[in-house]
Coordinates of C-alpha atoms and ligand atoms in Angstrom, one line a residue:
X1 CA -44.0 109.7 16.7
X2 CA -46.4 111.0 13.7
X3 CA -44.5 114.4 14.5
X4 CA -40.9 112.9 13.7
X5 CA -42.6 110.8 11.2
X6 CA -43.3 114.2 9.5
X7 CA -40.2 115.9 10.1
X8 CA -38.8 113.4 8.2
X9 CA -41.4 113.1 5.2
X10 CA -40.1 117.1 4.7
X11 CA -36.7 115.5 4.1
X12 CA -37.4 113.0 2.1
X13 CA -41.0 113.5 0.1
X14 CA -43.9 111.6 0.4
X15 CA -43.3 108.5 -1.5
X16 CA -39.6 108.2 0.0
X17 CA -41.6 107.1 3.8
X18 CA -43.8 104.2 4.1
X19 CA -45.8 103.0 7.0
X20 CA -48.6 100.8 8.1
X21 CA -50.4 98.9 5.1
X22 CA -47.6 100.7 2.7
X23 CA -45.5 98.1 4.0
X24 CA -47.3 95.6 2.8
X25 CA -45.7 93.4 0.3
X26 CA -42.4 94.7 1.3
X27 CA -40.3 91.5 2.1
X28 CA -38.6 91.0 5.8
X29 CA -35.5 89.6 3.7
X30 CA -34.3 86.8 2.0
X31 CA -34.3 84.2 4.5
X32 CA -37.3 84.5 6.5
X33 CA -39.7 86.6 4.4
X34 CA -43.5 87.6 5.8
X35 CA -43.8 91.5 5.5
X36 CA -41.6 93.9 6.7
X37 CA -41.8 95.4 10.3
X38 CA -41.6 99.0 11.0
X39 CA -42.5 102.2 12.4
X40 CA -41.7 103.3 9.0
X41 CA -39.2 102.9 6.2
X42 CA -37.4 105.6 5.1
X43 CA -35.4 106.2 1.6
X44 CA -33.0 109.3 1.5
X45 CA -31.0 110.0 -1.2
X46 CA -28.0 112.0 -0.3
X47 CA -25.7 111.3 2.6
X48 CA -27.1 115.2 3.8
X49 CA -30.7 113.5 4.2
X50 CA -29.6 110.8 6.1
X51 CA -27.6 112.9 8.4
X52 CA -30.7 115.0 8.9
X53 CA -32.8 112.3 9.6
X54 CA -30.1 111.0 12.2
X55 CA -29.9 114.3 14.2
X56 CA -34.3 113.8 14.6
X57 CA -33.9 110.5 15.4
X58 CA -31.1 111.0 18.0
X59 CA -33.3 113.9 19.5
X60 CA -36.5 111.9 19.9
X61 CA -34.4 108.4 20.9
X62 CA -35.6 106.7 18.1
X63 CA -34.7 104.0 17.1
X64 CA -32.8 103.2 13.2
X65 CA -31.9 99.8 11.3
X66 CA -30.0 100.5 8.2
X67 CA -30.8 97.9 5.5
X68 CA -29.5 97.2 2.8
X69 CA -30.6 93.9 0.4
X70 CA -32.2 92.5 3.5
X71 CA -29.6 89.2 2.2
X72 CA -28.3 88.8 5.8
X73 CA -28.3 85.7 7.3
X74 CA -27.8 86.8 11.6
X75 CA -31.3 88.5 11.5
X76 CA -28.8 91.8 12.0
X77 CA -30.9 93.8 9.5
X78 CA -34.7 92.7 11.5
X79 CA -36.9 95.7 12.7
X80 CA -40.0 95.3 14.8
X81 CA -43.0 97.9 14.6
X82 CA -41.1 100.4 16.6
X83 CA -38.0 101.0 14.7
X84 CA -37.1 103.1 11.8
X85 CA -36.1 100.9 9.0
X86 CA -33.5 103.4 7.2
X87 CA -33.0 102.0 3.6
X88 CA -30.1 103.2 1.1
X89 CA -31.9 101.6 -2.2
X90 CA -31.9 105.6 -3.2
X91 CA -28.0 105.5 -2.8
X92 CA -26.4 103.9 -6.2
X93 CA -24.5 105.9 -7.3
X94 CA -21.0 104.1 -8.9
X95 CA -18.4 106.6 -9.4
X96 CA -16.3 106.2 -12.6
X97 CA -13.1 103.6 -12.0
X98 CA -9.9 105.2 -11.0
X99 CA -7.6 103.2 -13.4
X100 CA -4.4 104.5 -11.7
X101 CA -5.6 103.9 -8.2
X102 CA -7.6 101.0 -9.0
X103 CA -10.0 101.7 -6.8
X104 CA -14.0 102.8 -7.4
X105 CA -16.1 104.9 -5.1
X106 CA -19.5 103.9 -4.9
X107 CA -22.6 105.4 -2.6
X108 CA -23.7 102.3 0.0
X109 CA -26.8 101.2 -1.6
X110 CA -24.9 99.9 -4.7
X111 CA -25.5 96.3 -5.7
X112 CA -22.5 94.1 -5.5
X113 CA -23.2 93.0 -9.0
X114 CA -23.2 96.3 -10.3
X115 CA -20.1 97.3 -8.5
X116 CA -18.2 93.8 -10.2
X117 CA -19.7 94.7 -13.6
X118 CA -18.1 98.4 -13.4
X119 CA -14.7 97.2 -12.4
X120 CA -15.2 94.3 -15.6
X121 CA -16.0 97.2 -18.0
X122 CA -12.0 98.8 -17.7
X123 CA -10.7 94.8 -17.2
X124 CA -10.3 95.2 -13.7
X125 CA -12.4 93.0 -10.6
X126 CA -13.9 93.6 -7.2
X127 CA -12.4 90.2 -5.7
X128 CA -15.9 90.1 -3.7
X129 CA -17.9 87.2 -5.1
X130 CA -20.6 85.5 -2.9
X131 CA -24.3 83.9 -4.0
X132 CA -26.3 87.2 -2.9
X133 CA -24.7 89.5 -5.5
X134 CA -27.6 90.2 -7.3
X135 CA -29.2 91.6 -4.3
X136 CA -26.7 92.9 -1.2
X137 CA -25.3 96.4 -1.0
X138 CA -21.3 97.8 -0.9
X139 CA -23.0 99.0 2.7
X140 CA -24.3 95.6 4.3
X141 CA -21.4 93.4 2.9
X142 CA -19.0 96.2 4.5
X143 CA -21.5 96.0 7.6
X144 CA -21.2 92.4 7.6
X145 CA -17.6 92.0 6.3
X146 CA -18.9 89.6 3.5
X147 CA -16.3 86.9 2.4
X148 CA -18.1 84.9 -0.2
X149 CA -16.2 82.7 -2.7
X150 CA -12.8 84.2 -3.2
X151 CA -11.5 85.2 0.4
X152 CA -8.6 82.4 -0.5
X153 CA -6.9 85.2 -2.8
X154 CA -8.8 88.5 -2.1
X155 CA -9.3 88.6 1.6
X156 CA -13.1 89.6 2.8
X157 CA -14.5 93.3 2.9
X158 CA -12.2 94.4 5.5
X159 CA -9.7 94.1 2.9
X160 CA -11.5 95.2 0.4
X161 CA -12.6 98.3 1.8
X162 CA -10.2 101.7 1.4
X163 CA -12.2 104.2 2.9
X164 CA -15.4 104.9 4.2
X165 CA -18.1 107.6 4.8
X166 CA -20.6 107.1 7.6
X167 CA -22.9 109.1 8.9
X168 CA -23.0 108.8 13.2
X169 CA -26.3 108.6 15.5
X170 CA -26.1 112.4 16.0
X171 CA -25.7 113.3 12.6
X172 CA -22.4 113.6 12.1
X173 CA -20.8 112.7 8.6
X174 CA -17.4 111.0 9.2
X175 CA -15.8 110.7 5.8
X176 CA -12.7 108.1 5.6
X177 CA -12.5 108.0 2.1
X178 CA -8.6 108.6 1.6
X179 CA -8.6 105.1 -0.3
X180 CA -4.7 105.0 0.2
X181 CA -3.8 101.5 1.0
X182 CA -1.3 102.4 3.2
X183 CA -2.0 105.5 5.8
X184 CA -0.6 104.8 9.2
X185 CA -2.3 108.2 10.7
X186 CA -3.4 107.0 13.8
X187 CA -6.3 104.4 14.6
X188 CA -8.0 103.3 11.5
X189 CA -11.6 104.6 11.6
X190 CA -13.2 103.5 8.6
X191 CA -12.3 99.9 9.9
X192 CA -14.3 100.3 12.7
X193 CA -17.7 100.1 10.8
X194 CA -16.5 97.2 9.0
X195 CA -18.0 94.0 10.8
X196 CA -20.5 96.6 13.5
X197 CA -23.4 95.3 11.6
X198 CA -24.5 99.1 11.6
X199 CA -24.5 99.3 15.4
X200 CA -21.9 102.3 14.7
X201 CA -23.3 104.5 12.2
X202 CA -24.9 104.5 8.3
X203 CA -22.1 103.9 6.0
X204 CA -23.3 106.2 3.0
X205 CA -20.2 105.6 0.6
X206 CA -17.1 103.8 0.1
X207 CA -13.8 103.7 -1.6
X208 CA -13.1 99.8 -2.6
X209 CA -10.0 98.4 -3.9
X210 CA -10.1 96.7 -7.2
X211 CA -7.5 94.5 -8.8
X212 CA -6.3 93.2 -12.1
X213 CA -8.8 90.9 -14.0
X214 CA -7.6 87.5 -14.8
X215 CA -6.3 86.8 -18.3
X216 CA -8.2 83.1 -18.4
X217 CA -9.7 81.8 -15.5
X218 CA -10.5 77.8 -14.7
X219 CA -13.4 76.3 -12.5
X220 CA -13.1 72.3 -12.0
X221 CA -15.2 70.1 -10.0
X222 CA -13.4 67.4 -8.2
X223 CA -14.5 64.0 -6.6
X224 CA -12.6 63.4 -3.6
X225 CA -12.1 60.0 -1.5
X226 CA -11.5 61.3 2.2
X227 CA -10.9 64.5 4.5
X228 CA -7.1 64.0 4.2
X229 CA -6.4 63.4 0.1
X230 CA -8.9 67.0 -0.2
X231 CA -6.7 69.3 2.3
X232 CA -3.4 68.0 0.4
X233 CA -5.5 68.8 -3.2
X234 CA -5.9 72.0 -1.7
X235 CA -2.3 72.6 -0.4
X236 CA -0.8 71.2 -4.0
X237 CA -3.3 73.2 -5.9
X238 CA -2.5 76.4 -4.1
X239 CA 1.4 75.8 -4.9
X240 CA 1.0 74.9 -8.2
X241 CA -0.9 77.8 -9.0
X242 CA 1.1 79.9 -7.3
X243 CA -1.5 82.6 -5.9
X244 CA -4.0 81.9 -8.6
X245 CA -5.9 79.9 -6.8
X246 CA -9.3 82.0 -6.0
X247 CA -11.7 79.6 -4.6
X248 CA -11.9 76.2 -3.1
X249 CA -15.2 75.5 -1.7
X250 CA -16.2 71.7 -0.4
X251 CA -19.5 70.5 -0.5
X252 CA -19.9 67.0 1.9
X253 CA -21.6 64.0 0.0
X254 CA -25.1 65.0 1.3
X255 CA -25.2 68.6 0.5
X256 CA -23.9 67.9 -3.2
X257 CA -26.4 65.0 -3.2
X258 CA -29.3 67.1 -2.0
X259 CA -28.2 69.6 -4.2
X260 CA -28.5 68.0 -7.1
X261 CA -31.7 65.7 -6.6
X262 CA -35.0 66.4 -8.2
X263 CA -35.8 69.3 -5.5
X264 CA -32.9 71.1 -6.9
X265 CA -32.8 73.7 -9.2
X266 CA -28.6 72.1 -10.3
X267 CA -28.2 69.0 -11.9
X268 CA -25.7 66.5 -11.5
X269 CA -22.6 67.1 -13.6
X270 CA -20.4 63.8 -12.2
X271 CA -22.5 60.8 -10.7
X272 CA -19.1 59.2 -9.1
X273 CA -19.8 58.4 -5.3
X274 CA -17.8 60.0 -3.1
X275 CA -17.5 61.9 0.4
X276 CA -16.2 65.0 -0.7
X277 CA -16.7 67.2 -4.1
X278 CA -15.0 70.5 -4.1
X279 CA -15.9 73.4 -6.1
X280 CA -12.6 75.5 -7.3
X281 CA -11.9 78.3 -9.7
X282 CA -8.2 79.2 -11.0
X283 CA -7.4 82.7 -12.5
X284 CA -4.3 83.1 -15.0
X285 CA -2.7 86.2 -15.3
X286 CA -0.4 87.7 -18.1
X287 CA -1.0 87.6 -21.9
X288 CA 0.1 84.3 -22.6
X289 CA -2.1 82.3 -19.4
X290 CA -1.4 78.4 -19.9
X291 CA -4.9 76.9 -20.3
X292 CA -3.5 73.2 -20.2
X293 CA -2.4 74.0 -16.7
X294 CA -5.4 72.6 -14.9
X295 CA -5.9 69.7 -17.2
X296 CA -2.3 68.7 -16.0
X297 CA -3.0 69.3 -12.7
X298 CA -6.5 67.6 -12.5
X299 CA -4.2 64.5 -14.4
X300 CA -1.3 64.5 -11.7
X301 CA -4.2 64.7 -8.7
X302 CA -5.9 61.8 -10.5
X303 CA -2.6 59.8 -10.7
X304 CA -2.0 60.0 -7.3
X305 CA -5.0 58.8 -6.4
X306 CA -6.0 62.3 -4.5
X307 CA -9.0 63.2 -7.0
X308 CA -11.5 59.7 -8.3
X309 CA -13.2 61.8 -11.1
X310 CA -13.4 65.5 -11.7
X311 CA -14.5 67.9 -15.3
X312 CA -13.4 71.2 -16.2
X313 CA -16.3 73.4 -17.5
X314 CA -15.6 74.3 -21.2
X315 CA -18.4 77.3 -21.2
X316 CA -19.6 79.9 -18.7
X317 CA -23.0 78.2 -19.0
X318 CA -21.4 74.6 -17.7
X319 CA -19.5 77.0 -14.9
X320 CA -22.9 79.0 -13.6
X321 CA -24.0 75.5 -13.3
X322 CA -21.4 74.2 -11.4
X323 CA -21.7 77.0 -9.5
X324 CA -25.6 76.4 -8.9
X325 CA -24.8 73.7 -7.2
X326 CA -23.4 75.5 -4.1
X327 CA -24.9 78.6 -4.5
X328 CA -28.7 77.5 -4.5
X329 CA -30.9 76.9 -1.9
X330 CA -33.8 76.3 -3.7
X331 CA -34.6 72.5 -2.5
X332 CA -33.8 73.6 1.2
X333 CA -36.2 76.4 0.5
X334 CA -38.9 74.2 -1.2
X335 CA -38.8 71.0 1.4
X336 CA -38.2 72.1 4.7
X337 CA -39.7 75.3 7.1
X338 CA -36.7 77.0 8.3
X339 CA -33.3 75.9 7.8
X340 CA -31.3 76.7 10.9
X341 CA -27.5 78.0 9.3
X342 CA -24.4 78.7 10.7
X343 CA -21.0 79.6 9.8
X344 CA -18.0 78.6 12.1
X345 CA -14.4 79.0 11.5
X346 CA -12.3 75.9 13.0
X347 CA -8.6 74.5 12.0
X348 CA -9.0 72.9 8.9
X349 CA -7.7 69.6 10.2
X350 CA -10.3 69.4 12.6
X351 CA -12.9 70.3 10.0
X352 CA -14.0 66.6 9.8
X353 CA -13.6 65.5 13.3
X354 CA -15.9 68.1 14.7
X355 CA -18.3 67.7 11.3
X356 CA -18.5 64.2 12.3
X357 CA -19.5 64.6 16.1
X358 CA -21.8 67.4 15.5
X359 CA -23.5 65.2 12.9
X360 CA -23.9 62.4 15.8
X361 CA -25.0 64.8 18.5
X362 CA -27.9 66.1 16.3
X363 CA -28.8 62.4 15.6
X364 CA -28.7 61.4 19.5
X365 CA -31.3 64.8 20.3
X366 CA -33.2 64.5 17.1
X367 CA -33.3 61.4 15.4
X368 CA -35.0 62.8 12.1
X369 CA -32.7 66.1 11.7
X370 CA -30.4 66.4 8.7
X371 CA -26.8 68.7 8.6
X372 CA -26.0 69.4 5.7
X373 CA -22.3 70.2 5.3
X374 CA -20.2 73.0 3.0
X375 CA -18.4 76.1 2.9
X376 CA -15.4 78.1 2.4
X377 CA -12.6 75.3 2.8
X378 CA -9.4 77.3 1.6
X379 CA -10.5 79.9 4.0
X380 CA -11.2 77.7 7.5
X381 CA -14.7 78.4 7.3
X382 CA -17.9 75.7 7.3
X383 CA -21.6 76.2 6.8
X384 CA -24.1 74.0 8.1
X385 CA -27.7 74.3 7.1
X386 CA -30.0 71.9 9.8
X387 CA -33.5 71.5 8.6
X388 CA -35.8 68.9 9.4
X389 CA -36.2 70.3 13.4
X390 CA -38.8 72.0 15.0
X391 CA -37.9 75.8 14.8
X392 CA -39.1 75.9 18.1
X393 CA -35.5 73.8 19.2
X394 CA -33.3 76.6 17.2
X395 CA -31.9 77.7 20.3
X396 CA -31.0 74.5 21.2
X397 CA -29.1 73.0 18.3
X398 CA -27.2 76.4 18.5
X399 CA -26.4 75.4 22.1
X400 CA -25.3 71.8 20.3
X401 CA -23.6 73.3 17.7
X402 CA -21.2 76.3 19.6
X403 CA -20.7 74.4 22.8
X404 CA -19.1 71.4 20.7
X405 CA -16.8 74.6 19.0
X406 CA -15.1 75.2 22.0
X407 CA -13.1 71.9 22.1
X408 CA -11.5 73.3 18.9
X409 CA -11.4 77.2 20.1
X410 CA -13.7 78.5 16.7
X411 CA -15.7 81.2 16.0
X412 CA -19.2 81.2 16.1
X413 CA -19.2 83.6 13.2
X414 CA -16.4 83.2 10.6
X415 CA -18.5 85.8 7.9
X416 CA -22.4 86.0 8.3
X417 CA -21.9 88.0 11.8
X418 CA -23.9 88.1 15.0
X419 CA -27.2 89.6 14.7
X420 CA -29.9 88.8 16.4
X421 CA -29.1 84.8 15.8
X422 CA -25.9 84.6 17.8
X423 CA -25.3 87.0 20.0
X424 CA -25.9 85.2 23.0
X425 CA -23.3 83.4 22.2
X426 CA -20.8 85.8 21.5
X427 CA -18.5 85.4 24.5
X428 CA -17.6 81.7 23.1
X429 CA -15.7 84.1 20.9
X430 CA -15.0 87.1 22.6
X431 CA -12.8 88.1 25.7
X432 CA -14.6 89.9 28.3
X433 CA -12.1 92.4 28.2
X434 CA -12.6 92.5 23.9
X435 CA -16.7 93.0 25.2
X436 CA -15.8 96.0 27.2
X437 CA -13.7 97.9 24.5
X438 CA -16.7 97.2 21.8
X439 CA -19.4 98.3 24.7
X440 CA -16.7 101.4 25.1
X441 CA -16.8 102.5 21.3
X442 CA -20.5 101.9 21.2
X443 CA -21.1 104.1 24.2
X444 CA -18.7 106.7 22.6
X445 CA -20.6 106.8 19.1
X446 CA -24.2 106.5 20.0
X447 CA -24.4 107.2 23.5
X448 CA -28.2 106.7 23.2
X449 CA -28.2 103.1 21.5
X450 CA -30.6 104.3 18.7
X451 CA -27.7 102.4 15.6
X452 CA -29.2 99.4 15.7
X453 CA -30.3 98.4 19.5
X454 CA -29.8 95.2 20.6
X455 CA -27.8 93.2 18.1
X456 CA -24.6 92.1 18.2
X457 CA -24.4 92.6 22.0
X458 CA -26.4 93.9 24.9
X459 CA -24.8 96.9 26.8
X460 CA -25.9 95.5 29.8
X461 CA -24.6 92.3 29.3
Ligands
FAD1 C1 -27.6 83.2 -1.4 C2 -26.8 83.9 -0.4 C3 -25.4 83.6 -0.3 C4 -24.6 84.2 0.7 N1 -23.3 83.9 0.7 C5 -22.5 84.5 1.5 C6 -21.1 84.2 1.5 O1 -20.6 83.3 0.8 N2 -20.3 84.9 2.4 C7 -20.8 85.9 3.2 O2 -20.1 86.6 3.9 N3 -22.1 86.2 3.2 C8 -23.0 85.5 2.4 N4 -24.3 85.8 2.4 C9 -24.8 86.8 3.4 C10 -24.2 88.2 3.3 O3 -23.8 88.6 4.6 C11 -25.1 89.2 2.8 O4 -25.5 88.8 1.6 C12 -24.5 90.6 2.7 O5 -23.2 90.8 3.3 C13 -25.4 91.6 3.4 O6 -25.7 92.6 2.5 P1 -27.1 93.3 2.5 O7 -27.0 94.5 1.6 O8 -28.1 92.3 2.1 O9 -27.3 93.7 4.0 P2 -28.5 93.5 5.0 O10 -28.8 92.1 5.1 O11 -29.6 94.4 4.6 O12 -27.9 94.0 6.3 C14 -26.9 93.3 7.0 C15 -26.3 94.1 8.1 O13 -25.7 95.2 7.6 C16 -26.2 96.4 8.1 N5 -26.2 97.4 7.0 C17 -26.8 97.3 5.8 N6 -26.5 98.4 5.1 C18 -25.8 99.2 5.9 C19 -25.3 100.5 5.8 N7 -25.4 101.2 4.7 N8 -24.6 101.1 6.8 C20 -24.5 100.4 8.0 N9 -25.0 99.2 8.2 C21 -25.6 98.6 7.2 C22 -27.6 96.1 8.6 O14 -28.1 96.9 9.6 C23 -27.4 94.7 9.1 O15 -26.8 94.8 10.4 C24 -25.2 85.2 1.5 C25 -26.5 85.5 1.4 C26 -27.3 84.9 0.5 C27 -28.8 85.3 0.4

């Protein structure tokens, strides 16, 4: 190894590979922390270096992780003291808008954040929005197909994303990067490294589709009596707004009440009781958007007895902290461990029914563990962060939590993906025959198994 090790230094220069007490310091990720684990860490700066560095790797059958913000939440990024972790915080680069196309080519290491800010700058938006933008990369949310905050109106990554370059186990560079929305050429290769969780190859650049920015846009909080009144809100909201509707995110009485308690970093904008709160943003297009229009509709809900209480936020200070409230995890992070999180899809109208029993089967198994309830309503999908339970028990309140799923036929994974965390329970979600064509592409690609090795699935399995 200290002979590939030095093979690639010559590619990349001294400071650009890290090993052993260089690591030091150098956090795991955003969830779970500690030090980072690696043979080495490795920075290129060109899509050539990291196809150079492949075609060693490949040779020797070492293995590579690409990482990006290390913001993942399926442990998909993790790399133990054997494995190459292959970084793209060199790569981040934004290419100048293309107004006619709307669309902006960007190198995979670029920071969401940066990415929106570019689009804002010509009056144009990336419609990715989720609570990591500060720190994940065009590459993982692509790896990951991110959804976030505005999947309602945008769609998630896989939507998002127009072309792609990648850069295989054995070095080759696949560039995808037509960024035509429509090209019916054949299958669609730059769609198959959306959602592999790098499994496939590096993604080293991408072509992103970027639409118009909203003239005026409206966030609300809402206090809502029961399950039923919030799915009508939602279904008279999205009519009334009539495609300007961009996020509707629900937040159960204990999550917006642990939230917003003296562990939190949000405070509490409405103290009204209820057992729902949703979180929703509007946009208005055109040059004459009618501000009044969510007052009226905020009135009308309240009329019928649909909303109890709700405020509009008059200032992008009162929205970040609206905002806060779902977006932080500070008082999770601060009071308990670990917090065991998942992210299902299920039918809406079974969103409460299955809340409910898995709520009641933690209770029955352990008495002092707490679910806390919230996610991307408007889009079918539901987090729940459990905390208060020995980590030791994680694999078996996953066990409680996807085995109760299949009454409803959900996913195990509606955005955060597989990893590590859940991949023993793919087939809750996947065919056997679905299994085989993923195990055949993966064979295809990196006949080896050095992309990533064991996450998602197990060839073997
Ligand atoms: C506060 C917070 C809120 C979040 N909210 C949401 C949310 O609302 N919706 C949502 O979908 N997700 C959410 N996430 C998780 C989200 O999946 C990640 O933030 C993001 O998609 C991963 O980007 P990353 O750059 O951090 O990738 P990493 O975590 O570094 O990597 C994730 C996966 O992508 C692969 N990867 C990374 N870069 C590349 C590359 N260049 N080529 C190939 N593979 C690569 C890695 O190998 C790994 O498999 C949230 C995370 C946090 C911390």
């Amino acid at each position: 190894m200290p002979e590939l090790l030095d093979q690639i230094r010559a590619i990349v220069g001294e400071k650009n590979i890290l090993s052993g007490d260089q690591l030091s310091g150098r956090s795991a990720g955003y969830w779970r922390g500690g030090d980072l684990q690696a043979l080495a860490l490795v920075r290129p700066a060109t899509t050539e270096e990291v196809s150079r560095i492949l075609v060693l790797c490949n040779e020797a059958s070492q293995s590579v992780v690409a990482v990006g913000g290390a913001t993942g939440l399926a442990e998909a990024h993790q790399t133990d003291e054997t494995e190459i972790a292959l970084s793209l915080e060199r790569m981040t680069a934004i290419e100048p808008v293309d107004i006619g196309s709307r669309t902006i080519t960007v190198e995979a290491g670029a920071i969401l954040q940066n990415v929106q800010e570019a689009a804002a700058e010509e009056n144009l938006m990336f419609g990715l929005d989720l609570g990591a933008r500060a720190s994940c990369t065009i590459g993982g949310t692509i790896a990951t197909n991110a959804g976030g905050n505005r999947v309602i109106r945008y769609g998630m990554m896989r939507d998002l994303t127009l072309g792609v370059e990648a850069v295989l186990a054995d070095g080759t560079i696949v560039s995808s990067m037509s960024g035509f929305l429509k090209n019916n050429t054949g299958y669609d290769i730059r769609q198959m490294f959306v959602g592999a969780e790098g499994t496939l190859g590096v993604i080293t650049k991408a072509v992103l589709r970027l639409h118009e920015a909203p003239s005026s846009m409206g966030t609300a909080l809402l206090c809502i009596p029961s399950w039923d009144a919030l799915l009508k809100v939602l279904r008279k909201l999205d009519r009334a707004m009539g495609g300007g509707l961009v996020a509707f995110e629900a937040l159960w009485r204990d999550f917006y009440e642990f939230n917003t308690s003296e562990h939190a970093e949000a405070d509490k904008p409405l103290e009204t009781e209820t057992d729902y709160y949703v979180i929703l943003e509007t946009f208005e297009f055109g040059d004459d958007p009618d501000s009044s229009r969510l007052e009226d509709l905020l009135g009308t809900l309240i009329e019928d007895e649909l909303v109890i209480d709700g405020l509009i936020t008059k200032s992008e200070d009162e929205r970040r902290r609206i905002w806060d409230i779902r977006e932080s995890f500070e008082a999770e992070t601060k009071l308990y461990d670990g917090s065991m999180s998942y992210d299902i899809s299920l039918p809406q109208s079974d969103m409460e029914n299955y809340t409910n029993r898995l709520k009641q089967a933690i209770a029955i198994r352990w008495p002092d563990g707490i679910v806390y309830t919230y996610g991307h309503v408007g889009d079918g999908n539901l987090h729940y962060s459990i905390v208060n339970i020995d980590w030791n028990a994680h694999e078996a309140v996953d066990g409680v939590v996807y085995e109760l799923l299949k009454d409803y036929g959900g996913s195990i994974s509606a955005e955060h993906g597989i990893g590590l965390e859940k991949k023993q329970w793919l087939g809750i979600s996947r065919s056997e025959a679905e299994m085989n064509i993923m195990r055949g592409i993966k064979k295809t690609l990196d006949p080896k198994g050095i992309l990533n090795p064991g996450k998602l699935f197990d060839m073997n399995d």
